[in-house]
Amino acid sequence: MNVSSRETTHTVSHFILLRFPSHPQMQLLYFGLFSVAYTLTLMGNTAIVCAVRWDRRLHTPMYILLGNFSLLEICYVTTTVPNMSANFLSTSKSISFVSCFAQFYFFFSFGCDEGFYLCIMAFDRYLAICRPLHYPRIMTKQLCTGLIVFGWSCGFILFLTPVVLISQLPYCGPNVINHFMCDPVPLMMLSCSEDTTTQFIYSTFNTIFMTGTFLFILCSYALVILAVLRMPSAASKCKAFSTCASHLAVVILFFGSVMVMYVSPGSEHPVEMQKLVTLFYSVVTPLCNPLIYSLWNKEMKAVLKKVFGSEISVHKTLIRSHSESSTNTTYLNKI
């Protein structure tokens, strides 16, 4: 049995992604919508990264972590949306076996990293609000750097085991994935043999990761809220809540959709519901995050206006100077 399973493991060389079956006109509409969403996501998150990089006022742990989170969002959305948009114009809708599992690995590794970054950001807010006197001593440059490295690398290390286990399942028969990306649940359903051990390991991993990180964030913010309520000044309360509100909104968007999909029994969800929920946390959430952070955070909003307002002014000045130079040259030539 084991020999035959190993022999059939690599008989499937590619998969067919059904994505959103529709008329060709709708495929073009989907291509346009996802291309615009991807472009806006890149622009919004890049703006935050540039603002944190260029303005020295934002060189604090909170904003450095936010800048890294925005960069992570760019990587996260790039693993799926460009390929998905391109396949709307493709007739084959195919993806190779290796590319499918590479997409699976990077997408969920970046997703895990986002979960860890949200925990790190919650821990930073806890220290800043609940332990303000000890904050500079605890959140040193070395600790901040270590947390950044941990946030980027941990997901890639932890998610290696589930990806390897699922990729080693025997795939000998239908290769059509009723999804717009290489999601683990449809992939395991295509396997020729039902490997309950792999399914159990994958489900346990998701449950522990999602509930563990979510409970950590909830406990952190429960302590933060208690500390804020004890503040005597209304202005201090308002400022503390404003710095935490954007982060809490992102936490709710991210964990709300992901936990519905992967902590509850995923195989029992209707296929179209799986697609919509995955679409929400893979495309909509990264698009909304820059808006949330820029609209709810007054300091970030002011820096974005200053940085990009000055860039636009410089650009206009250069254009005006070039235009005046061209006019003067033309006038001298006439003379």
C-alpha positions as MATLAB code, in Angstrom:
seq = 'MNVSSRETTHTVSHFILLRFPSHPQMQLLYFGLFSVAYTLTLMGNTAIVCAVRWDRRLHTPMYILLGNFSLLEICYVTTTVPNMSANFLSTSKSISFVSCFAQFYFFFSFGCDEGFYLCIMAFDRYLAICRPLHYPRIMTKQLCTGLIVFGWSCGFILFLTPVVLISQLPYCGPNVINHFMCDPVPLMMLSCSEDTTTQFIYSTFNTIFMTGTFLFILCSYALVILAVLRMPSAASKCKAFSTCASHLAVVILFFGSVMVMYVSPGSEHPVEMQKLVTLFYSVVTPLCNPLIYSLWNKEMKAVLKKVFGSEISVHKTLIRSHSESSTNTTYLNKI';
ca = [
       0.000    0.000    0.000;
       2.752    2.410    0.923;
       4.652    1.668   -2.300;
       1.627    2.331   -4.496;
       0.852    5.528   -2.607;
       4.382    6.784   -3.154;
       4.234    5.908   -6.838;
       1.034    7.912   -7.337;
       2.184   10.909   -5.315;
       3.546   12.841   -8.309;
       1.176   11.706  -11.065;
      -0.642   15.049  -10.858;
       1.668   17.620  -12.470;
      -0.698   20.584  -12.272;
      -4.017   21.719  -10.803;
      -6.952   23.570  -12.356;
      -8.269   26.488  -10.294;
     -11.963   27.114  -10.994;
     -11.888   30.539   -9.284;
     -15.247   32.272  -10.009;
     -16.895   30.579  -12.998;
     -18.771   33.159  -15.081;
     -19.147   34.668  -18.558;
     -16.049   36.138  -20.272;
     -17.372   39.663  -19.698;
     -17.548   38.989  -15.959;
     -14.022   37.576  -16.041;
     -12.823   40.912  -17.423;
     -14.765   42.736  -14.702;
     -13.192   40.524  -12.013;
      -9.755   41.173  -13.519;
     -10.341   44.926  -13.343;
     -11.683   44.862   -9.791;
      -8.879   42.721   -8.378;
      -6.217   44.676  -10.266;
      -7.538   47.950   -8.827;
      -7.776   46.443   -5.319;
      -4.209   45.129   -5.566;
      -2.888   48.483   -6.803;
      -4.652   50.395   -4.019;
      -3.362   47.895   -1.430;
       0.200   48.377   -2.645;
      -0.170   52.167   -2.660;
      -1.719   52.363    0.817;
       0.728   50.037    2.546;
       3.722   51.501    0.702;
       2.652   54.962    1.873;
       2.748   53.790    5.500;
       6.149   52.096    5.013;
       7.581   55.259    3.419;
       6.110   57.522    6.111;
       7.669   55.410    8.880;
      10.977   55.267    7.007;
      11.240   58.971    6.162;
       9.792   60.768    9.210;
      11.976   60.589   12.322;
       8.972   61.261   14.579;
       7.714   57.780   13.681;
      10.971   56.048   14.618;
       9.356   54.542   17.711;
       8.590   50.847   18.346;
       4.847   51.278   17.701;
       5.316   52.795   14.249;
       8.321   50.631   13.328;
       6.145   47.579   14.003;
       3.329   49.150   11.980;
       5.709   49.768    9.071;
       6.842   46.143    9.127;
       3.224   44.978    9.337;
       2.377   47.047    6.236;
       5.353   45.564    4.387;
       4.140   42.140    5.438;
       0.700   42.960    4.015;
       2.306   43.754    0.650;
       4.041   40.362    0.605;
       0.870   38.621    1.809;
      -1.407   39.974   -0.913;
       1.249   39.503   -3.625;
       1.269   35.733   -3.105;
      -2.253   35.331   -4.510;
      -3.799   38.378   -6.195;
      -1.452   38.808   -9.228;
      -1.765   35.128  -10.159;
      -5.506   35.205   -9.541;
      -5.949   38.313  -11.698;
      -3.849   36.868  -14.525;
      -5.853   33.645  -14.537;
      -9.063   35.578  -15.136;
      -7.671   36.243  -18.620;
      -6.312   32.707  -19.036;
      -8.192   29.874  -20.714;
      -6.346   27.020  -18.989;
      -6.675   28.263  -15.347;
      -3.859   25.873  -14.472;
      -1.090   26.077  -11.888;
       1.797   23.634  -11.597;
       2.108   21.252   -8.651;
       5.219   23.034   -7.334;
       3.761   26.533   -7.843;
       0.553   25.505   -6.093;
       2.338   24.347   -2.952;
       4.721   27.317   -3.083;
       1.695   29.630   -3.090;
       0.156   27.584   -0.273;
       3.357   27.826    1.796;
       4.056   31.544    1.329;
       0.441   32.655    1.678;
      -0.131   30.861    4.970;
       3.381   31.618    6.274;
       2.806   35.341    5.738;
      -0.651   34.888    7.300;
       0.930   33.322   10.401;
       3.466   36.139   10.529;
       0.585   38.647   10.495;
      -0.959   36.895   13.485;
       2.348   37.051   15.375;
       2.811   40.723   14.453;
      -0.634   41.564   15.800;
       0.396   39.875   19.065;
       3.663   41.831   19.166;
       1.820   45.095   18.516;
      -0.659   44.278   21.295;
       2.252   43.548   23.654;
       3.832   46.890   22.726;
       0.595   48.766   23.512;
       0.279   46.890   26.808;
       3.762   47.981   27.869;
       3.242   51.569   26.714;
      -0.089   52.044   28.527;
       0.094   49.670   31.494;
       3.843   50.043   32.234;
       4.670   53.543   30.948;
       7.537   54.190   33.379;
       9.251   50.901   32.530;
       8.484   51.052   28.792;
      11.795   52.668   27.633;
      13.790   50.197   29.727;
      11.864   47.122   28.504;
      11.177   47.982   24.852;
      14.794   48.618   23.914;
      16.134   48.755   20.356;
      17.524   45.234   20.780;
      14.168   43.815   21.936;
      12.300   45.618   19.150;
      14.713   44.220   16.554;
      14.368   40.724   18.023;
      10.573   40.940   17.910;
      10.691   42.087   14.274;
      12.912   39.147   13.289;
      10.677   36.763   15.256;
       7.560   38.129   13.573;
       8.989   37.677   10.078;
      10.546   34.225   10.535;
       8.259   32.302   12.875;
       5.457   31.671   10.372;
       7.883   30.253    7.789;
       9.313   27.834   10.341;
       6.021   26.674   11.854;
       4.098   26.265    8.595;
       6.800   24.163    6.952;
       5.534   20.955    8.588;
       1.873   21.174    7.446;
       2.913   22.083    3.881;
       5.383   19.180    3.627;
       2.834   16.707    5.037;
       0.055   17.795    2.656;
       2.397   17.879   -0.361;
       3.400   14.262    0.338;
      -0.191   13.013    0.082;
      -0.877   10.879   -3.020;
      -2.502   12.906   -5.828;
      -3.456   10.531   -8.620;
      -6.842   11.612   -9.622;
      -8.920   14.657  -10.255;
      -6.851   17.817  -10.245;
      -9.632   20.438  -10.248;
      -9.600   22.747   -7.188;
     -12.918   24.512   -6.696;
     -11.216   27.623   -5.360;
      -9.289   30.671   -6.589;
      -6.099   29.682   -4.715;
      -4.306   26.579   -3.473;
      -6.161   26.237   -0.190;
      -5.256   23.251    2.055;
      -8.816   21.977    2.577;
      -9.612   21.473   -1.167;
      -6.108   20.066   -1.674;
      -6.570   17.415    1.017;
      -9.963   16.547   -0.467;
      -8.258   15.785   -3.816;
      -5.894   13.264   -2.269;
      -6.360    9.638   -3.324;
      -6.197    8.422    0.261;
      -7.749    9.938    3.358;
      -4.827   10.633    5.671;
      -6.516   11.351    8.989;
      -3.168   11.951   10.698;
      -2.264   14.824    8.356;
      -5.763   16.300    8.672;
      -5.558   16.076   12.463;
      -2.103   17.723   12.584;
      -3.229   20.520   10.272;
      -6.471   21.171   12.191;
      -4.677   21.079   15.545;
      -2.009   23.478   14.299;
      -4.613   25.966   13.065;
      -6.676   25.750   16.239;
      -3.704   26.236   18.571;
      -2.263   29.090   16.515;
      -5.517   30.992   15.998;
      -6.951   30.613   19.481;
      -3.558   31.130   21.155;
      -2.728   34.381   19.359;
      -6.295   35.676   19.602;
      -6.502   35.004   23.359;
      -3.109   36.680   23.872;
      -4.368   39.808   22.097;
      -7.662   39.767   24.015;
      -5.869   39.470   27.373;
      -3.443   42.257   26.427;
      -6.232   44.623   25.474;
      -8.356   43.695   28.471;
      -5.477   44.896   30.668;
      -5.041   47.976   28.460;
      -8.729   48.907   28.744;
      -8.641   48.508   32.536;
      -5.561   50.746   32.696;
      -7.181   53.372   30.453;
     -10.365   53.445   32.539;
      -8.255   54.215   35.624;
      -6.680   57.266   33.974;
      -7.854   60.488   35.660;
      -7.667   62.701   32.574;
     -10.274   62.467   29.815;
      -7.677   63.651   27.291;
      -5.344   60.809   28.291;
      -8.147   58.294   27.911;
      -9.021   59.630   24.466;
      -5.403   59.504   23.293;
      -4.887   55.966   24.628;
      -8.080   54.681   23.010;
      -7.230   56.346   19.676;
      -3.850   54.586   19.509;
      -5.483   51.206   20.207;
      -8.706   51.527   18.195;
      -7.083   51.077   14.773;
      -5.158   48.019   15.932;
      -8.265   46.440   17.440;
     -10.192   47.028   14.206;
      -7.479   45.221   12.213;
      -7.475   42.361   14.751;
     -11.244   41.929   14.407;
     -11.065   41.979   10.589;
      -8.198   39.486   10.434;
      -9.120   36.994   13.143;
     -12.878   37.204   12.593;
     -12.759   35.873    9.034;
      -9.828   33.489    9.546;
     -11.300   31.805   12.630;
     -14.642   31.298   10.874;
     -12.777   29.538    8.077;
     -10.126   27.442    9.790;
     -11.022   26.968   13.447;
     -14.601   25.912   12.827;
     -14.982   22.702   10.771;
     -13.904   23.995    7.347;
     -14.969   20.961    5.362;
     -18.601   21.577    6.309;
     -18.685   25.101    4.842;
     -20.300   25.484    1.404;
     -17.728   25.974   -1.344;
     -18.939   29.457   -2.280;
     -18.811   30.539    1.364;
     -15.201   29.297    1.580;
     -14.320   31.405   -1.451;
     -15.994   34.537   -0.094;
     -14.416   34.258    3.359;
     -10.974   33.594    1.849;
     -11.474   36.522   -0.521;
     -12.288   38.756    2.452;
      -9.164   38.054    4.507;
      -6.798   37.733    1.509;
      -7.890   40.815   -0.485;
     -10.324   43.040    1.432;
      -8.485   43.099    4.779;
      -5.073   44.153    3.348;
      -6.912   46.841    1.359;
      -8.715   48.197    4.445;
      -5.756   48.186    6.844;
      -3.995   51.315    5.468;
      -7.295   53.199    5.524;
      -7.928   52.176    9.135;
      -4.452   53.172   10.342;
      -4.362   56.452    8.414;
      -7.914   57.567    9.275;
      -7.925   56.644   12.979;
      -4.361   57.617   13.836;
      -3.983   61.415   13.865;
      -0.185   61.340   13.992;
       0.061   58.952   11.028;
      -2.448   61.044    9.076;
      -0.445   64.226    9.738;
       2.834   62.592    8.697;
       1.329   61.169    5.507;
       0.027   64.619    4.564;
       3.393   66.190    5.326;
       5.558   63.602    3.560;
       3.502   63.163    0.419;
       2.371   66.782    0.367;
       6.009   67.888    0.280;
       6.800   65.278   -2.365;
       3.984   66.638   -4.552;
       5.186   70.217   -3.973;
       8.745   69.284   -4.965;
       7.437   67.483   -8.048;
       5.373   70.533   -9.064;
       8.363   72.821   -8.491;
      10.561   70.645  -10.690;
       7.917   70.636  -13.432;
       7.542   74.434  -13.161;
      11.320   74.926  -13.275;
      11.619   72.630  -16.279;
       8.783   74.472  -18.020;
      10.371   77.883  -17.331;
      13.735   76.592  -18.523;
      12.191   75.317  -21.742;
      10.418   78.648  -22.296;
      13.646   80.600  -21.755;
      15.533   78.304  -24.130;
      12.875   78.738  -26.794;
      12.968   82.526  -26.350;
      16.784   82.625  -26.633;
      16.672   80.480  -29.757;
      14.211   82.891  -31.325;
      16.568   85.774  -30.527;
];
